[in-house]
Amino acid sequence: MNEDNKIFKTNEFSIEISPVREAIKAKDIQYFSYDENSGLQLIHILMDGKPLDLPNGTEIRLSAVKLNNQNQKLIYTPEIVDPLKGIVSFVIPREFLGYQGQIRCGLYINFSNNQTMHVGYFYINMGVSDIDTNITEFTEDFWQGWSEFEAGSTAKMQELEQRIDEQTKIFNNADVYNKTEIEEKLEPFAHRTDIDTLETSLVAVLSDANKFRTDIDSLELKKADNIDLEETNKTINFLDAKKADKSFVDAQFASIVSGAPKGTYATLTALELAYPQGTDGIFLVLENGNWYYWNAQSKIWLSGGIYQSEKAKYSVLPKNLKYWHTFKVSDTVGVDYIFNNTVNSLQNTENYFETSVAGYGAYSCLLDLPEIAYRSVLYLRGTVNYRISLIEYNENAKVIRSSQWANTIDWTLSNECRKIALAIKRYDDAPMTLSEVSIADCNVYSDVFSGIEKTFIERTPRFGEWLQGAYHFDGNGVIVGGVTYSNLRMSNFVDVNPSTFYKLKCSLLLKYRFVLVLADENNRQIMNCGWVTTKDEVVIRTPPNCSKIYIMLANVDDTKTFKDADRLLMEIKFSTLSNIEVDQYRGPASSEPFLVNNTWFNLSIGKGSDGKVSIPVAANRLLTRFDVKSDKIYSIETDAPSNYRFNYVQADDTGNYLHDTYWQIGGCRIKNDVKGYVYISVHKLDESNNAVDINLSEAANFTITVKETTVFNELLERRFRSRLICHRGASAIEPENTLPAFARCGILNVWGCEMDVQLTKDKHFVIIHDDTVDRTTNGTGKVAELTLDEIKALTVDWGPNISNYPDLKVPTLKEAVDTCRIYGTIPVFDIGTFGLGSGDVAAINQFLQEIESLGIIQDCIILCQGTFLASTVRQKNKLTPIITQYTGVIGADLEARRLFRFENGYCGGWNLTATDDQLKELYAVGKTYQLQFYAITNDKEQAKKYLELGCDFISSDYPDILDFE
């Protein structure tokens, strides 16, 4: 029994969303005519076997079709019972009663992002109870097609509204509290024979709508009618409970047609306090200009919209604050969308970029009108506390005209109007904060279009180059001029995003000052804040048309020169409020990617005898740097031609040389312990792999992107069942690199299966270790000089238990992967020998494409013998885990850092010569970087020792090597 003390005959079932046609059969689903308000359907919506999340704003629709007459159907709105578990319900409606046979029900979803989906069908058997032998089946009028209902009900609604308008005009100039005058006004109207018809029509329309009450929401979406169908639907639901009581209809009708509210209240709260249990009639609320009526079913006061503006159906005033700012926009005819100069400044105002000057208010950005809105009417509605205004612009964004500030304006857009700006300000002309836009409750309505959207271009905040000189800014709307040399000024700019908060920090030291100039995407000045001499930190909220901020620095004493040394002393820092920092040296160190767009120099970098960074001049090197913070991890990516090499050097902020990655292709990952810098050094190779001179202009050939992160390995998991990778498959008991060797790994529950990949003459990948087929097959020749067919014609004739496999073949890459899939083992591809290992970029690209096409891009591992090969793979593929080699002999911290540079990387040790102490230290330090190590051995005692030293897993020919006694 539920909370309403109702008992239901519940049918609970699931529908799986699938493109495969499928329906829930109704073998045991049976309801009868006497099951009124008792037959509950509880439906679980699934996708991929899991409950489908139904986010806020999702609507469920259900169609019902009689199978013996498919022209008869209804549309319902089931209730969402549990949005997180995808459970919806509906109760067998009255319209099903009296029908004998099957009803096919279709379930549909309207998501809030405008995506729709057909879920599936299910069937319900309906019968007639013995006690209802004389019940009449609901006729075709109740089960009519949707188009017939839409056309019929719309026509009736339009006719009704037209007649209501006629009566409303009669009362417009009447004293609604003067009974005599009302009776006089009614006299001519009372002789019309259609008055009774009008009331009868209203009851008939509402009665018909009662039969189709759940269809009203759909009609509202399809028709831009002059009736608020959502509120009509709520009224209809109430009428259902009231059984269309004529006295109630008459009372509502009388209130609406008279245009006379029974009372007026300042706020909705005041109305609720006056009539907590509701009453008949409509009431006007002044705070928002809406009229309200009591809904007895919901027991709340519901809005009927703006009083005497019901024709305007759509609210088109953007409420998102990203569209708004608090600076006065010029309404002078013929000017662009520009800001009038304001009298406040950063110097004397705490929130210059967030609060308007007294009397100004808040303005929207320039909004493009849809074509359907041209020459239409907009209904501007203010409130008791706020007035509203509008500025028209032509297609060239020039002002055409503007409205007055008012509470109510019905504004017809001019023929040339293509864009508008809206404005709101307080009645008392007090300064207005940005946040007031969302609570002002003003609105703009249209009866032809539903809203205005604007796309903002997202930019990565970055500094340009500091220049010795001053920008020219000659007023709002004027293009900011280039820098003119001056030894009294230094200037720069920052690319920014609109409607975004930024913070500027500096050290004025009682002798420096700065000015900020905001500019739009056409480089025209929006405004400037004036010279600031007393604030070391300011918060800037960019207007919605802002794309750049110019910064100019100077001494307070304007006769003194301002040089680069002064700029460094000012320590300019520019960041978002989330402390994504853009510093004055170059670029941000952020949680979002940013471009290193620095000035490059022909300098090399090394470690001096004093341990400091040494940067001598070098024609064959390029060098730049960016700032880094302490205890952060930085992911660096490059987009560069393959003949460029990169080395990343870390230094602290005092210049001490800390670490480097050594030369490699592409980007890397760096764990930074102290505040300081990362230097990026670049050199270029010729066809003979010799370093050649590199010009500064060549920096344009590559792009470097940096992202700050706290994640060590995003994709690696400690997911191995046993800590073992079998080398060339279970090669101690089966022929190496063959399907039986790989299958044996799976049978014995081994986690990883290592195999060697080679490329044939006709560009097919096969699994074989040597560069020739001589050792393991009955043939001869190099793999790279044989076609796939020629290799497949050979027989593998070498290896353990070879006699069990008289016709064993060299497997292809796909065959090996398919075998691993059968048993759930992870393929580990060694591409470090011969063809692929030589750095053939085309072959590497082909291999990466092949594993992607096989669907294992994240379900395999690539073993890379050497830094060059690892950096080449990682440059092209960030998803697949890789294995890079460690030695244990170069120092634990240095080697751990170098291994760490490759994201999603395991560490493999083969031919190890390091001592136990060296390995133990490396494994321990590696854990602080979340590195995972394995070692290759065929000796059980040695395998046990490696694991005791801290190694994570073992690679061996023997699948039982970890079976310790």
Coordinates of N, CA, C and O in Angstrom, one line a residue, residues 22 33 42 57 81 179 249 255 334 371 396 403 408 428 441 525 564 683 702 880 882 890 951:
E22 N 12.6 -5.6 -30.5 CA 12.2 -6.5 -29.5 C 11.1 -5.9 -28.7 O 11.0 -4.7 -28.5
S33 N -11.8 -4.5 -16.8 CA -12.5 -3.2 -16.8 C -12.7 -2.7 -15.4 O -12.9 -1.5 -15.1
L42 N 5.2 -0.9 -13.6 CA 6.5 -0.4 -13.1 C 7.6 -0.9 -14.1 O 7.9 -2.0 -14.2
G57 N 15.0 17.2 -16.1 CA 14.5 17.8 -17.4 C 14.0 16.7 -18.3 O 13.5 17.0 -19.4
V81 N 9.8 7.5 -11.5 CA 9.8 7.1 -10.0 C 11.1 7.2 -9.5 O 11.3 7.7 -8.4
K179 N -20.7 48.0 -10.0 CA -21.6 47.0 -10.5 C -22.6 47.6 -11.6 O -22.9 46.9 -12.6
V249 N -16.2 26.0 -13.3 CA -15.9 26.6 -14.7 C -16.5 28.0 -14.9 O -15.8 28.9 -15.4
S255 N -14.0 35.3 -14.1 CA -12.7 36.0 -13.8 C -11.9 36.3 -15.0 O -11.4 37.5 -15.1
G334 N 23.7 55.4 -34.7 CA 24.8 55.3 -35.7 C 26.1 54.8 -35.1 O 27.0 54.6 -35.8
E371 N 15.9 34.9 -37.8 CA 15.2 35.6 -38.9 C 13.7 35.7 -38.7 O 13.0 36.6 -39.0
N396 N 25.1 45.8 -39.4 CA 26.5 46.2 -39.2 C 26.8 46.6 -37.8 O 27.8 47.2 -37.5
S403 N 14.6 52.1 -26.7 CA 13.4 52.4 -26.0 C 13.7 53.3 -24.8 O 14.9 53.5 -24.4
T408 N 6.6 48.5 -18.5 CA 5.9 47.7 -19.5 C 6.1 48.4 -20.8 O 5.7 49.5 -21.0
D428 N 15.3 52.9 -8.2 CA 15.9 53.9 -7.4 C 17.2 54.4 -7.9 O 17.9 55.3 -7.3
D441 N 13.8 39.3 -12.0 CA 12.6 38.7 -12.4 C 11.9 39.6 -13.5 O 10.7 39.6 -13.7
Q525 N 38.9 49.2 -28.2 CA 38.8 49.4 -26.7 C 37.4 49.3 -26.2 O 36.5 49.9 -26.8
D564 N 63.2 46.7 -18.2 CA 62.9 45.3 -17.9 C 63.2 45.0 -16.4 O 62.5 44.1 -15.8
H683 N 67.0 20.7 -30.7 CA 68.0 20.7 -31.8 C 67.4 19.9 -33.0 O 66.4 19.2 -32.9
F702 N 57.0 23.9 -34.6 CA 56.5 23.0 -33.6 C 55.6 23.7 -32.6 O 55.8 24.9 -32.4
T880 N 48.1 3.7 -25.1 CA 48.5 2.3 -24.8 C 49.7 2.3 -23.9 O 50.7 3.0 -24.1
I882 N 53.2 1.4 -22.2 CA 54.4 1.0 -22.8 C 55.4 0.4 -21.7 O 55.2 0.7 -20.5
I890 N 72.4 3.9 -12.7 CA 72.7 5.3 -12.9 C 72.3 6.2 -11.7 O 72.4 7.4 -11.8
C951 N 60.5 -5.6 -6.7 CA 60.0 -5.7 -8.1 C 58.5 -6.1 -8.1 O 58.1 -6.9 -7.2

